[in-house]
Amino acid sequence: MPKKRLTTTTDSAIRRAARQHDFLAPVFARYPLEVASAQGVWLTTSRGERVLDLYGGHAVAGLGYAHPQWTAALARQAETCQFQSNAVAMQVRERTARHLVRFSRLPFASVFLVNSGAEANENALKVALRVTGRSHVAAIEGGFHGRTAAAGAVTWGAQSKWYGFPRTPFDVSFIPRRDHDAIVAQVTKHTAAVIVEPVQGVAGAVDLGAPFLAALRSRCDEVGALLIFDEVQCGVGRSGEPFAANFYRVRPDMLTTAKALGNGFPCAALLLSPLVAASLKPDSLGTTFGGGPLACAAIEAVIAAIRSERLLERVRRVGAYIRRSCVVGPVTGHQGVGLLVGLRTARPAAEIQAELLECGILTGTASDPQVLRLLPPLILEEQQVDVLRDALRALPE
Ligand SMILES: Cc1ncc(COP(=O)(O)O)c(C=O)c1O
């Protein structure tokens, strides 16, 4: 009997997918728009409408769309040599690692280039467990670190919602946000690492603050644990500094970054302190696609544009302008840092998101239902913020 039921379900699922002409796994809720092309901070839908993109593909399109130097760098690299593995030396890869460490303005010694935020976190946790020989990791309530076995294990709420693995690969405990006593209780000589998003993105741009991050740093030093900053969402200029670690002046042992790092070319990186880097030897870590030359060309172009277009200054200026001007209509307050903005709303943020989309403005929501999340390209300008402000003003409170 079960066999028959399975066949029926499978057949009906196939028929349903065929009817919808969509063979993509049905795991994503989708916004009601279809994008045909994009330029700067503007999307054009397949119906020819223009939409202001304040969500940037989950914080990925840092340079916006059709950025000429980024596009040219990818095309040039594609024509020159599109791929060689990490077993073969390539100047573009070595340059990229050097540029990334210098861009960070932090005392990192080396970079392990990978493909996604989850993969960067997976490797950071693996290195921490191996270096310390311990089996416990502390994470922070509300944090999101990715969907793979280790990254999901340290993601708040994953186990009750979607984790799927029968057990976590190490012991995990969660520290309530800004709870200094809990740091002392939970970060002990059994703890390999603490992993933290300095500004929690999916949670709604929740800024954990310098005192809490500094307390994590000093407790890690006391017990010999490693501090990992997950800057997959809040890094690469989004805080108005190269990384949130610069913004808060707290130095992690490892830092993971992805999303805006490649401006849409899939890539990620794990930056390592000299001590951690010294623990690695050939075969400690590995990847086929990580550090591919196309990804490296994209990263180089992103770093070069952030510098030449003075985007860090712009993020600070335009981020402050959003906070000054957009607490209007149904918005009652703001949180977050730079261009990782959470607008607190008087009614469900999902309602406001839908209303803004009808006005031609794409925004995001968060796991906090009263937070509208903005993750715009770092090239955003004040007059585009005015478009949002005017639309919010016209919405019911
Ligand atoms: C802070 C943070 N870490 C990790 C991830 C996972 O990154 P990826 O989807 O590239 O695996 C995300 C994705 O949203 C994120 O926001």
XYZ file of C-alpha atoms and ligand atoms in Angstrom:
413
model
C 0.000 0.000 0.000
C 2.634 2.605 0.929
C 4.326 1.952 -2.411
C 1.106 2.779 -4.307
C 0.590 5.964 -2.274
C 4.167 7.113 -3.030
C 3.706 6.551 -6.778
C 0.434 8.479 -6.766
C 1.990 11.423 -4.893
C 4.971 11.460 -7.219
C 2.776 11.335 -10.320
C 0.532 14.109 -9.114
C 3.544 16.254 -8.167
C 4.975 15.751 -11.657
C 1.622 16.592 -13.251
C 1.340 19.696 -11.073
C 4.844 20.868 -11.992
C 4.197 20.218 -15.683
C 0.942 22.206 -15.525
C 2.806 25.143 -14.009
C 5.652 24.753 -16.552
C 8.024 24.966 -13.618
C 10.395 22.151 -12.771
C 12.203 24.058 -10.015
C 12.035 22.435 -6.570
C 9.089 24.052 -4.805
C 11.104 25.285 -1.822
C 10.990 29.058 -2.296
C 8.134 31.475 -1.711
C 8.365 33.968 -4.588
C 7.683 37.665 -4.928
C 4.984 38.431 -7.481
C 7.326 39.826 -10.111
C 9.511 38.452 -12.899
C 12.746 40.286 -13.631
C 13.878 40.559 -17.240
C 16.847 42.918 -16.890
C 18.443 45.399 -14.491
C 20.605 48.509 -14.469
C 22.051 50.367 -11.481
C 19.487 49.989 -8.661
C 16.558 49.470 -11.047
C 14.974 46.228 -12.198
C 12.828 45.938 -15.318
C 10.097 43.313 -15.141
C 9.009 41.127 -18.026
C 5.944 43.404 -18.271
C 8.224 46.390 -18.806
C 7.705 48.003 -15.363
C 10.589 49.593 -13.444
C 11.160 48.494 -9.841
C 13.524 50.146 -7.344
C 15.537 47.294 -5.821
C 16.137 47.875 -2.120
C 16.687 44.179 -1.487
C 19.607 43.521 -3.855
C 18.970 39.773 -4.249
C 19.462 39.105 -0.497
C 22.311 41.657 -0.169
C 24.247 40.230 -3.115
C 24.159 43.006 -5.739
C 26.499 45.346 -3.864
C 27.586 47.195 -7.003
C 24.060 47.156 -8.407
C 23.363 45.805 -11.876
C 25.328 46.040 -15.128
C 28.275 47.621 -13.336
C 30.668 48.255 -16.247
C 33.972 47.367 -14.538
C 32.562 44.234 -12.920
C 31.039 43.072 -16.205
C 34.274 43.797 -18.082
C 36.397 41.975 -15.480
C 34.277 38.830 -15.819
C 34.275 38.981 -19.618
C 38.058 39.508 -19.675
C 38.668 36.564 -17.345
C 36.250 34.355 -19.315
C 38.219 35.101 -22.473
C 41.608 34.652 -20.769
C 41.060 31.382 -18.853
C 37.760 30.485 -17.231
C 38.988 27.787 -14.885
C 41.921 26.067 -13.319
C 41.724 24.234 -10.011
C 43.537 25.261 -6.838
C 46.237 22.742 -7.725
C 47.422 25.154 -10.418
C 48.870 28.591 -9.644
C 47.048 31.571 -11.136
C 47.968 35.192 -10.598
C 44.347 36.313 -10.404
C 43.776 33.990 -7.416
C 46.868 35.129 -5.547
C 46.063 38.790 -6.236
C 42.502 38.334 -4.994
C 43.571 36.789 -1.688
C 46.064 39.630 -1.167
C 43.497 42.297 -2.068
C 40.899 40.771 0.236
C 43.240 40.660 3.237
C 44.343 44.253 2.586
C 40.752 45.404 2.063
C 39.804 43.909 5.452
C 42.307 46.103 7.328
C 42.410 43.267 9.881
C 45.402 41.128 10.867
C 44.454 38.087 8.810
C 47.208 35.937 7.317
C 45.391 33.995 4.652
C 42.175 33.319 2.815
C 40.402 30.076 1.906
C 38.181 30.782 -1.095
C 34.928 28.824 -1.356
C 31.541 29.075 -3.046
C 28.826 30.021 -0.567
C 28.261 31.470 2.865
C 27.271 28.115 4.329
C 30.416 26.493 2.938
C 32.595 29.222 4.441
C 30.959 28.700 7.848
C 31.167 24.917 7.527
C 34.934 25.213 7.015
C 35.386 27.795 9.783
C 33.661 25.475 12.265
C 35.637 22.460 11.071
C 38.917 24.345 11.515
C 37.906 25.550 15.003
C 36.934 22.051 16.186
C 40.154 20.605 14.806
C 42.510 23.336 16.091
C 41.108 23.231 19.629
C 40.322 19.500 19.798
C 37.030 20.438 21.502
C 33.453 19.528 20.643
C 31.184 22.411 21.668
C 30.222 25.517 19.684
C 28.286 28.471 21.065
C 26.093 30.544 18.765
C 23.729 33.446 19.363
C 19.938 33.354 19.539
C 18.478 34.744 16.319
C 21.593 34.001 14.236
C 21.487 32.503 10.730
C 24.539 30.727 9.318
C 23.323 28.582 6.410
C 21.613 25.328 5.497
C 24.384 22.720 5.598
C 25.050 20.291 8.479
C 27.377 22.420 10.620
C 26.080 25.856 9.568
C 22.485 24.720 10.162
C 23.448 23.290 13.550
C 24.412 26.788 14.778
C 21.428 28.520 13.167
C 18.789 29.584 15.688
C 15.506 27.725 15.214
C 16.783 25.475 12.401
C 16.297 22.255 14.309
C 12.618 22.853 14.907
C 11.981 24.230 11.403
C 14.078 22.660 8.634
C 17.379 21.121 9.842
C 16.592 17.578 8.668
C 19.747 15.818 9.903
C 19.130 13.355 12.764
C 21.715 15.030 15.010
C 24.142 17.948 14.968
C 27.804 17.125 14.261
C 28.930 18.755 17.566
C 27.391 20.092 20.792
C 25.691 23.438 20.344
C 24.262 25.976 22.752
C 22.715 29.376 22.067
C 23.528 32.560 23.990
C 20.674 35.073 24.323
C 21.489 38.359 22.558
C 23.456 40.841 24.649
C 23.406 38.539 27.703
C 26.888 38.894 29.203
C 26.254 36.425 32.059
C 25.238 33.754 29.563
C 28.560 34.223 27.742
C 30.451 33.251 30.892
C 28.149 30.299 31.550
C 28.181 28.916 28.019
C 31.656 29.655 26.695
C 33.921 27.335 28.668
C 37.131 25.351 28.267
C 35.062 22.801 26.312
C 34.094 25.405 23.710
C 35.899 25.281 20.364
C 34.327 28.421 18.928
C 31.725 31.104 19.197
C 30.073 31.977 15.904
C 28.235 35.280 15.631
C 26.768 37.605 13.022
C 27.787 41.050 14.361
C 24.627 42.409 12.758
C 22.032 39.643 12.451
C 20.621 39.845 8.933
C 17.783 37.332 8.594
C 16.666 38.266 12.133
C 15.946 41.793 10.862
C 19.218 43.799 10.969
C 19.744 43.295 14.697
C 22.906 45.095 15.771
C 24.476 43.094 18.629
C 26.601 46.057 19.683
C 30.280 46.543 20.517
C 30.078 45.670 24.272
C 28.544 42.241 23.590
C 30.998 41.458 20.775
C 33.948 42.628 22.898
C 32.716 40.411 25.766
C 32.643 37.437 23.388
C 36.200 38.262 22.339
C 37.526 38.437 25.883
C 35.729 35.277 27.023
C 37.139 33.384 24.011
C 40.605 34.601 25.012
C 40.056 33.473 28.618
C 39.035 29.913 27.733
C 41.050 29.415 24.529
C 38.066 29.326 22.156
C 38.081 30.851 18.665
C 35.811 33.721 17.682
C 34.170 33.469 14.235
C 32.429 36.482 12.716
C 29.875 35.482 10.107
C 29.866 38.530 7.844
C 28.180 36.796 4.941
C 25.420 39.400 4.970
C 26.814 42.353 6.943
C 30.329 42.371 5.387
C 31.955 43.789 2.242
C 31.179 47.434 2.952
C 27.562 47.088 4.048
C 28.323 48.455 7.532
C 30.111 51.483 6.051
C 33.457 49.856 6.930
C 35.122 46.983 5.059
C 33.669 44.588 7.636
C 31.550 44.911 10.776
C 34.677 43.807 12.683
C 36.182 47.178 11.697
C 32.982 48.985 12.629
C 32.912 47.460 16.138
C 36.697 47.318 16.551
C 36.557 43.683 17.613
C 39.012 41.290 16.004
C 37.767 37.761 15.230
C 40.049 34.742 14.685
C 38.113 33.849 11.546
C 35.737 35.830 9.371
C 33.408 34.466 6.712
C 32.091 36.555 3.844
C 29.988 35.919 0.721
C 26.944 37.595 -0.905
C 28.174 41.067 -2.045
C 31.737 39.710 -2.300
C 31.151 38.640 -5.913
C 28.236 40.983 -6.744
C 26.298 37.953 -7.967
C 29.074 35.680 -9.142
C 28.816 32.839 -6.572
C 31.772 33.004 -4.209
C 32.708 33.217 -0.557
C 35.798 33.429 1.593
C 37.104 32.389 4.985
C 39.732 34.777 6.364
C 42.126 33.263 8.901
C 44.288 34.726 11.665
C 48.006 33.836 11.538
C 47.570 31.345 14.394
C 44.676 29.540 12.747
C 46.333 29.636 9.325
C 49.448 28.038 10.827
C 47.387 24.979 11.771
C 46.566 24.207 8.124
C 48.526 21.929 5.850
C 47.912 20.501 2.362
C 44.616 18.598 2.307
C 43.279 20.127 5.554
C 40.546 21.777 3.455
C 39.485 21.498 -0.159
C 37.126 22.635 -2.910
C 36.852 22.321 -6.687
C 35.161 25.565 -7.649
C 36.230 27.755 -4.718
C 38.765 30.366 -5.818
C 37.978 29.805 -9.490
C 39.384 32.559 -11.709
C 35.961 33.971 -12.646
C 35.033 34.295 -8.970
C 38.407 35.913 -8.277
C 37.957 38.405 -11.120
C 34.541 39.296 -9.682
C 35.946 39.781 -6.157
C 38.794 41.952 -7.438
C 36.345 44.117 -9.368
C 34.103 44.505 -6.301
C 36.992 45.584 -4.067
C 38.329 47.965 -6.729
C 34.896 49.588 -7.204
C 34.291 49.984 -3.454
C 37.609 51.860 -3.311
C 37.404 53.920 -6.500
C 33.743 54.921 -6.032
C 34.258 55.641 -2.322
C 31.316 53.384 -1.522
C 32.088 53.052 2.198
C 31.511 56.791 2.627
C 28.375 56.565 0.555
C 27.009 53.668 2.638
C 27.516 55.709 5.823
C 25.885 58.791 4.298
C 22.925 57.124 2.586
C 22.373 54.727 5.512
C 22.099 57.729 7.852
C 19.747 59.430 5.386
C 17.409 56.392 5.391
C 17.299 56.485 9.193
C 16.586 60.227 9.220
C 13.936 60.256 6.526
C 12.099 56.927 6.451
C 10.500 56.766 9.895
C 7.190 57.839 8.335
C 3.794 56.253 7.592
C 3.686 52.730 9.072
C 7.410 52.827 10.054
C 7.973 53.498 13.757
C 11.739 53.084 14.110
C 14.912 51.618 12.685
C 17.703 49.204 13.557
C 20.848 47.848 11.940
C 24.010 49.410 10.604
C 24.918 51.156 7.325
C 22.901 49.694 4.458
C 21.705 46.704 6.454
C 18.555 48.389 7.676
C 15.557 47.086 9.616
C 12.574 49.414 9.557
C 10.264 48.629 12.483
C 6.651 48.660 11.407
C 3.391 49.287 13.240
C 1.647 46.511 11.294
C 2.952 43.280 9.693
C 5.971 44.063 7.538
C 4.772 41.561 4.904
C 1.712 43.773 4.264
C 3.902 46.841 3.808
C 6.308 44.927 1.582
C 3.387 43.939 -0.695
C 2.071 47.511 -0.796
C 5.515 48.898 -1.633
C 5.925 46.379 -4.430
C 2.669 47.649 -5.920
C 4.323 51.095 -5.896
C 7.371 49.660 -7.720
C 9.715 49.223 -4.720
C 11.209 45.854 -3.779
C 12.044 45.360 -0.095
C 12.543 42.343 2.170
C 11.063 40.996 5.358
C 12.795 39.256 8.276
C 12.153 36.525 10.811
C 10.779 39.329 13.022
C 7.353 39.946 11.442
C 7.426 43.653 12.398
C 10.637 44.403 10.492
C 10.943 45.465 6.867
C 14.509 44.703 5.772
C 16.503 46.820 3.312
C 19.665 45.390 1.747
C 20.115 47.722 -1.221
C 23.087 47.954 -3.548
C 25.866 50.023 -1.951
C 25.555 52.494 -4.859
C 22.148 53.708 -3.606
C 21.645 57.489 -3.688
C 19.581 59.882 -1.590
C 17.038 60.631 -4.327
C 16.244 56.896 -4.514
C 15.670 56.884 -0.754
C 13.218 59.751 -1.344
C 11.194 57.425 -3.582
C 10.878 55.015 -0.638
C 10.114 57.796 1.854
C 7.320 59.219 -0.317
C 5.800 55.777 -0.861
C 5.897 54.973 2.875
C 4.320 58.323 3.706
C 1.381 57.535 1.445
C 0.706 54.126 3.070
C -1.810 53.671 5.893
C -0.192 53.673 9.335
C 24.673 35.650 7.914
C 24.536 34.543 6.917
N 25.372 33.500 6.986
C 25.318 32.497 6.100
C 24.380 32.489 5.095
C 24.351 31.357 4.112
O 24.892 31.797 2.910
P 24.646 30.959 1.560
O 23.185 31.069 1.264
O 25.537 31.650 0.561
O 25.060 29.578 1.840
C 23.487 33.566 4.979
C 22.472 33.577 3.912
O 21.500 34.287 3.970
C 23.561 34.621 5.912
O 22.727 35.659 5.856
